[in-house]
Short mmCIF file of C-alpha atoms in Angstrom, two decimals:
data_model
loop_
_atom_site.label_atom_id
_atom_site.label_comp_id
_atom_site.label_asym_id
_atom_site.label_seq_id
_atom_site.Cartn_x
_atom_site.Cartn_y
_atom_site.Cartn_z
CA MET R 1 44.51 7.33 9.59
CA LEU R 2 41.89 4.69 10.35
CA ALA R 3 44.62 2.23 11.32
CA ASN R 4 46.11 4.71 13.75
CA HIS R 5 42.86 4.75 15.69
CA GLY R 6 42.75 0.96 15.91
CA VAL R 7 39.94 0.52 13.33
CA SER R 8 40.83 -1.12 10.03
CA PRO R 9 38.85 -0.33 6.85
CA PRO R 10 37.26 -3.82 6.70
CA ASP R 11 36.13 -3.52 10.32
CA LEU R 12 34.63 -0.11 9.63
CA ALA R 13 32.86 -1.43 6.54
CA ASP R 14 31.42 -4.32 8.56
CA ARG R 15 30.18 -1.97 11.27
CA MET R 16 28.58 0.32 8.69
CA SER R 17 26.93 -2.68 7.00
CA ILE R 18 25.52 -3.96 10.29
CA SER R 19 24.34 -0.45 11.14
CA SER R 20 22.66 -0.11 7.74
CA VAL R 21 20.89 -3.48 8.10
CA LEU R 22 19.72 -2.57 11.60
CA ARG R 23 18.47 0.82 10.40
CA ARG R 24 16.53 -0.74 7.52
CA TRP R 25 15.00 -3.32 9.83
CA LEU R 26 13.90 -0.67 12.32
CA THR R 27 12.38 1.31 9.42
CA ALA R 28 10.52 -1.79 8.28
CA LEU R 29 9.33 -2.40 11.86
CA SER R 30 7.97 1.15 12.02
CA GLY R 31 6.14 0.59 8.74
CA VAL R 32 4.66 -2.69 9.95
CA LEU R 33 3.53 -1.11 13.23
CA LEU R 34 1.89 1.78 11.38
CA GLY R 35 0.37 -0.68 8.92
CA SER R 36 -1.11 -2.60 11.83
CA VAL R 37 -2.82 0.57 12.98
CA THR R 38 -4.13 1.47 9.49
CA ALA R 39 -5.49 -2.06 9.07
CA VAL R 40 -8.36 -1.16 11.38
CA PRO R 41 -9.65 1.74 9.21
CA ALA R 42 -9.18 -0.44 6.11
CA LEU R 43 -11.31 -3.22 7.63
CA LEU R 44 -14.00 -0.82 8.83
CA PHE R 45 -14.05 0.93 5.45
CA THR R 46 -14.39 -2.40 3.62
CA LEU R 47 -17.40 -3.39 5.72
CA ALA R 48 -18.99 0.06 5.37
CA ALA R 49 -18.28 0.14 1.62
CA VAL R 50 -20.02 -3.19 1.05
CA LEU R 51 -23.14 -1.95 2.82
CA ALA R 52 -23.01 1.49 1.19
CA LEU R 53 -22.61 0.13 -2.35
CA ALA R 54 -25.44 -2.33 -1.81
CA LEU R 55 -27.65 0.52 -0.59
CA ALA R 56 -26.58 2.74 -3.51
CA ARG R 57 -27.55 -0.01 -5.98
CA ILE R 58 -30.99 -0.24 -4.36
CA LEU R 59 -31.50 3.55 -4.39
CA GLY R 60 -30.47 3.95 -8.02
CA ARG R 61 -29.79 7.56 -8.99
CA ARG R 62 -30.38 8.76 -5.45
CA GLY R 63 -27.52 6.54 -4.33
CA LEU R 64 -24.94 8.20 -6.58
CA PRO R 65 -23.70 10.59 -3.84
CA LEU R 66 -23.22 7.58 -1.55
CA LYS R 67 -21.17 5.76 -4.18
CA ALA R 68 -19.13 8.92 -4.81
CA ALA R 69 -18.35 9.14 -1.08
CA VAL R 70 -17.20 5.51 -1.05
CA ASP R 71 -14.99 6.11 -4.09
CA ALA R 72 -13.46 9.22 -2.52
CA GLY R 73 -12.76 7.33 0.71
CA ALA R 74 -11.13 4.45 -1.17
CA LEU R 75 -8.88 6.82 -3.10
CA GLY R 76 -7.91 8.75 0.05
CA LEU R 77 -7.07 5.67 2.14
CA SER R 78 -5.14 4.08 -0.72
CA GLU R 79 -3.08 7.23 -1.28
CA TRP R 80 -2.22 7.24 2.44
CA GLU R 81 -1.15 3.58 2.28
CA ILE R 82 1.01 4.28 -0.79
CA ARG R 83 2.78 7.09 1.05
CA ARG R 84 3.35 4.82 4.08
CA ILE R 85 4.75 1.99 1.97
CA THR R 86 6.99 4.36 0.02
CA ARG R 87 8.29 5.89 3.26
CA PHE R 88 9.03 2.64 5.14
CA HIS R 89 9.27 -0.18 2.58
CA GLY R 90 10.73 1.32 -0.59
CA THR R 91 9.69 3.14 -3.74
CA LEU R 92 6.32 2.08 -5.12
CA HIS R 93 5.24 2.57 -8.74
CA THR R 94 1.50 2.35 -9.36
CA ASP R 95 -0.86 3.01 -12.21
CA PRO R 96 -3.27 5.96 -11.98
CA LEU R 97 -5.56 5.09 -9.09
CA THR R 98 -9.13 4.10 -9.80
CA ALA R 99 -11.86 3.75 -7.20
CA ARG R 100 -12.58 0.12 -8.10
CA ARG R 101 -8.98 -1.04 -7.76
CA CYS R 102 -8.57 0.93 -4.53
CA ARG R 103 -11.61 -0.82 -3.04
CA TRP R 104 -10.12 -4.21 -3.93
CA TYR R 105 -6.79 -3.16 -2.45
CA LEU R 106 -8.30 -2.08 0.87
CA ALA R 107 -10.38 -5.28 1.00
CA GLY R 108 -7.15 -7.30 1.16
CA ARG R 109 -4.83 -4.80 2.83
CA TRP R 110 -6.35 -5.17 6.31
CA MET R 111 -5.39 -8.87 6.39
CA ILE R 112 -1.73 -7.98 5.83
CA GLY R 113 -2.05 -5.43 8.64
CA LEU R 114 -3.39 -8.09 11.00
CA LEU R 115 -0.57 -10.41 9.95
CA GLY R 116 1.91 -7.67 10.85
CA THR R 117 0.21 -7.27 14.22
CA GLY R 118 0.59 -11.00 14.88
CA VAL R 119 4.28 -10.98 13.90
CA VAL R 120 5.03 -8.00 16.15
CA LEU R 121 3.17 -9.59 19.08
CA PHE R 122 5.01 -12.87 18.51
CA LEU R 123 8.38 -11.06 18.47
CA THR R 124 7.44 -9.17 21.63
CA SER R 125 6.43 -12.35 23.47
CA CYS R 126 9.68 -14.08 22.43
CA LEU R 127 11.72 -11.16 23.71
CA VAL R 128 9.75 -11.08 26.97
CA VAL R 129 10.26 -14.82 27.55
CA ALA R 130 13.95 -14.52 26.71
CA GLY R 131 14.30 -11.57 29.04
CA SER R 132 12.59 -13.42 31.88
CA MET R 133 14.86 -16.44 31.43
CA VAL R 134 17.97 -14.28 31.47
CA SER R 135 16.70 -12.48 34.56
CA ALA R 136 16.00 -15.76 36.31
CA TRP R 137 19.48 -17.00 35.48
CA VAL R 138 21.09 -13.81 36.74
CA LEU R 139 19.04 -13.68 39.94
CA SER R 140 19.73 -17.36 40.66
CA GLY R 141 23.23 -16.36 41.60
CA ARG R 142 25.05 -17.38 38.48
CA TRP R 143 26.91 -14.09 38.67
CA GLY R 144 26.90 -13.95 42.49
CA LEU R 145 24.10 -11.39 42.78
CA ILE R 146 22.19 -13.56 45.31
CA GLU R 147 23.96 -15.60 47.96
CA ASN R 148 22.98 -19.19 48.92
CA SER R 149 20.33 -19.51 46.14
CA ASP R 150 19.64 -22.52 43.92
CA ARG R 151 21.63 -22.24 40.80
CA VAL R 152 20.33 -23.09 37.35
CA ASP R 153 22.67 -25.18 35.23
CA GLY R 154 24.13 -23.06 32.38
CA GLY R 155 24.11 -25.92 29.89
CA LEU R 156 20.43 -26.51 30.52
CA VAL R 157 19.73 -22.81 30.05
CA ALA R 158 21.64 -22.82 26.74
CA LEU R 159 19.76 -25.90 25.56
CA VAL R 160 16.39 -24.38 26.41
CA SER R 161 17.37 -21.00 24.92
CA LEU R 162 18.30 -22.39 21.48
CA PRO R 163 14.68 -22.81 20.24
CA GLY R 164 13.87 -19.37 21.65
CA ILE R 165 16.75 -17.80 19.73
CA LEU R 166 15.52 -19.46 16.54
CA LEU R 167 12.00 -18.18 17.16
CA ILE R 168 13.31 -14.66 17.74
CA PHE R 169 15.24 -14.85 14.46
CA VAL R 170 12.12 -16.06 12.64
CA ALA R 171 10.08 -13.21 14.14
CA ILE R 172 12.73 -10.65 13.15
CA ALA R 173 12.74 -11.99 9.59
CA GLY R 174 8.94 -12.01 9.65
CA VAL R 175 8.87 -8.25 10.20
CA ALA R 176 10.87 -7.69 7.00
CA GLY R 177 8.72 -10.29 5.24
CA VAL R 178 5.48 -8.52 6.15
CA GLY R 179 6.92 -5.24 4.83
CA SER R 180 7.88 -6.90 1.54
CA LEU R 181 4.46 -8.57 1.32
CA ASP R 182 2.77 -5.21 1.95
CA ARG R 183 4.67 -3.60 -0.93
CA TRP R 184 4.19 -6.60 -3.24
CA PHE R 185 0.44 -6.62 -2.70
CA ALA R 186 0.17 -2.90 -3.49
CA VAL R 187 2.16 -3.38 -6.69
CA GLN R 188 0.01 -6.31 -7.81
CA VAL R 189 -3.32 -4.59 -7.16
CA LEU R 190 -2.58 -0.91 -7.81
CA GLY R 191 0.26 -1.09 -10.31
CA ARG R 192 2.65 -3.19 -12.28
CA GLN R 193 6.32 -3.90 -11.87
CA THR R 194 8.85 -1.64 -13.57
CA ASP R 195 9.87 -4.13 -16.25
CA ARG R 196 6.28 -4.71 -17.28
CA LEU R 197 5.69 -0.96 -17.38
CA LEU R 198 8.74 -0.47 -19.58
CA HIS R 199 7.71 -3.25 -21.96
CA GLN R 200 4.21 -1.85 -22.18
CA ARG R 201 5.51 1.66 -22.77
CA VAL R 202 7.83 0.47 -25.56
CA ALA R 203 4.91 -1.34 -27.19
CA GLU R 204 2.74 1.78 -26.87
CA LEU R 205 5.40 4.01 -28.42
CA THR R 206 5.96 1.56 -31.28
CA SER R 207 2.23 1.43 -31.97
CA SER R 208 1.99 5.21 -31.61
CA ARG R 209 4.74 5.69 -34.18
CA ASP R 210 2.86 3.49 -36.65
CA HIS R 211 -0.33 5.43 -35.92
CA VAL R 212 1.43 8.72 -36.66
CA VAL R 213 2.59 7.43 -40.05
CA ASP R 214 -0.89 6.11 -40.86
CA ALA R 215 -2.53 9.36 -39.75
CA ILE R 216 -0.19 11.41 -41.96
CA ASP R 217 -0.90 9.17 -44.96
CA ASP R 218 -4.65 9.41 -44.35
CA GLU R 219 -4.41 13.18 -44.10
CA ARG R 220 -2.52 13.42 -47.38
CA ARG R 221 -5.10 11.27 -49.13
CA ARG R 222 -7.95 13.36 -47.73
CA ILE R 223 -6.33 16.62 -48.86
CA GLU R 224 -5.68 15.17 -52.32
CA ARG R 225 -9.29 13.97 -52.55
CA ASP R 226 -10.67 17.36 -51.47
CA LEU R 227 -8.52 19.19 -54.00
CA HIS R 228 -9.24 16.75 -56.84
CA ASP R 229 -12.99 16.37 -56.32
CA GLY R 230 -13.67 19.97 -55.30
CA VAL R 231 -11.32 22.78 -56.20
CA GLN R 232 -9.84 21.13 -59.28
CA GLN R 233 -13.25 20.41 -60.82
CA GLN R 234 -14.39 23.97 -60.27
CA LEU R 235 -11.21 25.41 -61.78
CA VAL R 236 -11.69 23.14 -64.80
CA ALA R 237 -15.22 24.51 -65.14
CA VAL R 238 -13.88 28.08 -64.96
CA GLY R 239 -11.36 27.32 -67.70
CA MET R 240 -14.03 25.80 -69.93
CA LEU R 241 -16.32 28.81 -69.47
CA ILE R 242 -13.53 31.22 -70.35
CA GLY R 243 -12.64 29.12 -73.39
CA ARG R 244 -16.24 29.18 -74.60
CA ALA R 245 -16.34 32.95 -74.03
CA ARG R 246 -13.26 33.43 -76.24
CA ARG R 247 -14.88 31.47 -79.04
CA ALA R 248 -18.27 33.17 -78.76
CA GLU R 249 -19.12 35.91 -81.29
CA GLU R 250 -22.18 37.56 -79.73
CA PRO R 251 -21.30 40.11 -77.01
CA GLU R 252 -24.29 39.00 -74.92
CA LYS R 253 -23.10 35.38 -74.96
CA VAL R 254 -19.57 36.44 -74.03
CA HIS R 255 -20.89 38.49 -71.11
CA GLU R 256 -23.05 35.59 -69.91
CA LEU R 257 -20.18 33.08 -70.04
CA LEU R 258 -17.80 35.44 -68.26
CA THR R 259 -20.39 36.02 -65.56
CA HIS R 260 -20.71 32.25 -65.05
CA ALA R 261 -16.91 31.96 -64.99
CA HIS R 262 -16.71 34.68 -62.34
CA VAL R 263 -19.29 32.94 -60.17
CA ALA R 264 -17.48 29.61 -60.59
CA SER R 265 -14.15 31.22 -59.64
CA GLN R 266 -15.71 32.62 -56.46
CA GLU R 267 -17.03 29.18 -55.60
CA ALA R 268 -13.58 27.70 -56.22
CA ILE R 269 -12.02 30.27 -53.88
CA SER R 270 -14.59 29.44 -51.19
CA GLU R 271 -13.95 25.71 -51.64
CA LEU R 272 -10.19 26.28 -51.46
CA ARG R 273 -10.69 28.25 -48.25
CA GLU R 274 -12.73 25.37 -46.82
CA VAL R 275 -10.02 22.88 -47.73
CA ALA R 276 -7.35 25.07 -46.10
CA ASN R 277 -9.53 25.39 -43.01
CA ARG R 278 -9.94 21.61 -42.80
CA VAL R 279 -6.18 21.19 -43.11
CA TYR R 280 -5.53 23.62 -40.25
CA PRO R 281 -7.98 26.36 -39.18
CA ILE R 282 -6.31 29.74 -38.81
CA ALA R 283 -8.54 30.52 -35.79
CA LEU R 284 -6.78 27.73 -33.90
CA ASP R 285 -3.50 29.61 -34.13
CA GLN R 286 -4.91 33.07 -33.56
CA ALA R 287 -7.43 32.53 -30.76
CA GLY R 288 -7.10 28.94 -29.53
CA LEU R 289 -9.36 25.89 -29.32
CA GLN R 290 -12.43 27.57 -27.86
CA ALA R 291 -12.66 30.22 -30.57
CA ALA R 292 -11.95 27.68 -33.33
CA VAL R 293 -14.75 25.36 -32.16
CA GLU R 294 -17.15 28.29 -31.76
CA THR R 295 -16.39 29.37 -35.33
CA MET R 296 -16.95 25.83 -36.56
CA ALA R 297 -20.24 25.65 -34.64
CA GLU R 298 -21.50 28.83 -36.31
CA ARG R 299 -20.80 27.41 -39.77
CA ALA R 300 -22.09 23.89 -39.07
CA SER R 301 -25.24 22.61 -40.73
CA VAL R 302 -26.63 21.25 -37.43
CA PRO R 303 -27.29 23.07 -34.12
CA ILE R 304 -24.34 22.74 -31.72
CA GLN R 305 -24.35 23.39 -27.97
CA PHE R 306 -20.74 24.04 -26.94
CA THR R 307 -19.38 23.98 -23.37
CA TYR R 308 -15.76 24.88 -22.61
CA GLU R 309 -14.64 24.56 -18.97
CA LEU R 310 -10.85 24.78 -19.22
CA THR R 311 -9.02 27.72 -17.65
CA GLU R 312 -5.46 26.83 -18.64
CA THR R 313 -3.95 27.12 -22.12
CA LEU R 314 -3.31 23.80 -23.86
CA ARG R 315 -0.34 22.89 -26.02
CA PRO R 316 -0.92 23.55 -29.74
CA ALA R 317 -0.60 19.83 -30.55
CA VAL R 318 -3.30 18.96 -27.99
CA GLU R 319 -5.61 21.72 -29.26
CA THR R 320 -5.14 20.49 -32.82
CA VAL R 321 -6.04 16.89 -31.95
CA LEU R 322 -9.13 17.92 -29.97
CA TYR R 323 -10.29 20.29 -32.71
CA PHE R 324 -10.12 17.65 -35.41
CA VAL R 325 -11.86 15.08 -33.19
CA ILE R 326 -14.71 17.53 -32.60
CA SER R 327 -14.81 18.65 -36.24
CA GLU R 328 -14.84 15.11 -37.64
CA ALA R 329 -17.42 13.90 -35.12
CA VAL R 330 -19.73 16.84 -35.92
CA THR R 331 -19.26 16.33 -39.67
CA ASN R 332 -20.05 12.61 -39.38
CA ALA R 333 -23.14 13.34 -37.28
CA ALA R 334 -24.41 15.93 -39.77
CA LYS R 335 -23.74 13.66 -42.75
CA HIS R 336 -25.06 10.33 -41.46
CA ALA R 337 -27.31 10.96 -38.41
CA SER R 338 -29.16 14.24 -39.15
CA PRO R 339 -29.40 15.03 -35.41
CA ARG R 340 -31.58 17.75 -33.95
CA LEU R 341 -28.76 18.81 -31.60
CA VAL R 342 -25.06 18.03 -31.11
CA GLU R 343 -23.63 18.67 -27.64
CA VAL R 344 -19.89 19.37 -27.48
CA SER R 345 -17.98 19.79 -24.20
CA VAL R 346 -14.31 20.20 -23.35
CA THR R 347 -13.56 19.58 -19.67
CA HIS R 348 -10.63 18.88 -17.38
CA GLN R 349 -10.06 15.27 -16.36
CA ARG R 350 -8.12 13.75 -13.46
CA PHE R 351 -4.41 13.04 -13.74
CA ASP R 352 -3.72 16.10 -15.89
CA ARG R 353 -5.83 15.11 -18.89
CA VAL R 354 -8.44 16.91 -20.97
CA LEU R 355 -11.67 15.27 -22.14
CA ALA R 356 -13.64 16.18 -25.26
CA THR R 357 -17.15 14.74 -25.48
CA ILE R 358 -19.43 14.91 -28.54
CA VAL R 359 -23.01 13.66 -28.18
CA ASP R 360 -25.63 13.66 -30.95
CA ASP R 361 -29.26 12.59 -30.63
CA GLY R 362 -29.31 10.77 -33.97
CA PRO R 363 -30.36 7.16 -34.56
CA GLY R 364 -26.95 5.75 -33.60
CA GLY R 365 -25.33 2.72 -35.18
CA ALA R 366 -22.04 4.47 -36.01
CA ASP R 367 -19.21 2.13 -36.97
CA PRO R 368 -16.08 2.78 -34.82
CA CYS R 369 -14.01 0.99 -37.47
CA GLY R 370 -15.12 3.32 -40.25
CA SER R 371 -12.51 5.33 -42.12
CA GLY R 372 -13.30 8.62 -40.38
CA LEU R 373 -13.44 7.34 -36.80
CA SER R 374 -10.51 4.95 -37.21
CA GLY R 375 -8.42 7.84 -38.53
CA LEU R 376 -9.38 9.88 -35.49
CA SER R 377 -8.44 6.97 -33.23
CA ARG R 378 -4.95 6.84 -34.75
CA ARG R 379 -4.56 10.60 -34.44
CA VAL R 380 -5.54 10.51 -30.75
CA ALA R 381 -3.36 7.46 -30.03
CA ALA R 382 -0.38 9.34 -31.45
CA MET R 383 -0.80 11.79 -28.54
CA ASP R 384 -1.05 8.99 -25.92
CA GLY R 385 -4.78 9.60 -25.87
CA ILE R 386 -7.83 7.32 -25.90
CA LEU R 387 -10.79 7.63 -28.28
CA THR R 388 -14.03 5.80 -27.49
CA VAL R 389 -17.21 5.58 -29.55
CA HIS R 390 -20.51 4.41 -28.04
CA SER R 391 -23.31 4.33 -30.60
CA PRO R 392 -26.08 1.84 -29.84
CA VAL R 393 -28.90 1.43 -32.34
CA GLY R 394 -31.47 4.09 -31.51
CA GLY R 395 -28.82 6.49 -30.22
CA PRO R 396 -27.41 8.58 -28.85
CA THR R 397 -23.89 8.48 -30.29
CA VAL R 398 -21.20 9.50 -27.81
CA VAL R 399 -17.62 10.15 -28.95
CA THR R 400 -15.02 10.89 -26.25
CA ALA R 401 -11.36 11.73 -26.59
CA SER R 402 -9.09 11.79 -23.51
CA VAL R 403 -5.67 13.37 -24.15
CA PRO R 404 -2.83 14.30 -21.75
CA CYS R 405 -2.50 18.04 -21.22
CA GLY R 406 1.32 17.95 -20.98
#
């Protein structure tokens, strides 16, 4: 059917290819033009940010709102630039934006915008000069538009036009080059290339798998130790008391031994309940993280101030990880620091994450590589989370766990 209309399939494919290239170039030109415009706000913001941050450093705490405003502006302008680049220059993968990296990005972005402005102006001037030469050639009477006028030699015009054509080609290629440079710079400052992201993700998942295995082994050892050193010893004591009661002849002695055995059995039941609660608290299933932490706070040996700011319901796996981080941090503080107060907060973090913070006013000096904290670190890493411990000598000790909500 295409041949009947005088257009062969190869010709049609060539036309579509040329049309596609032209369309992509015009899209890139639009992106470069818009980038030239946004270079001005980026430059002005960079100058204002330098002055504002210097002033905020001088003001100290009173300068925190000023620094927050600079950070918010950097994030907003960078998000706008990412949308522009994605729209005109191709898909852009970035890491989660941080204010510091956004400030560095904007500090260099305005130079690329000015480069784009220069390329567009150069292309425009080349086209204007070429247009004026063609007009002069036409009006000279080459095509008979003006009678009895001096004619310009066509060979001379072609010879003079050759460098101009090359310059126009260079300017056209420069537009696409500026668009590619714009995208490359954003990737280098705000993100990493896809291959590097994939390699990093594979390494993270491999490490996370190992952490899961280690965490499970640690948990099994802890349960075995709790049962052996606690419940088992008490049950042995109960058995010995009952055995002595069976061998006793005086009724008073039998009654006394059975009473001791009954008390010991009650203590064993309480210890077994504590072990089961440390394995997995039933309140976590029945009422969620907030109720489970509140119950733990009531039974703790140190005063706990608990703040819970989440409104959405977390996944059970996330609640479990956060509960055990809080529980272990409180237990460590009570055992080693004897703090007057432990502050526990669970808040929402940017990029769909939840943050648990445990602060005690003890003497500090906690070892992040200790068995308890290292086990928590592996448990959090298995959920793609991050555990940090800051415990300078003299205190306070701050334990934070950041875990994805989804």
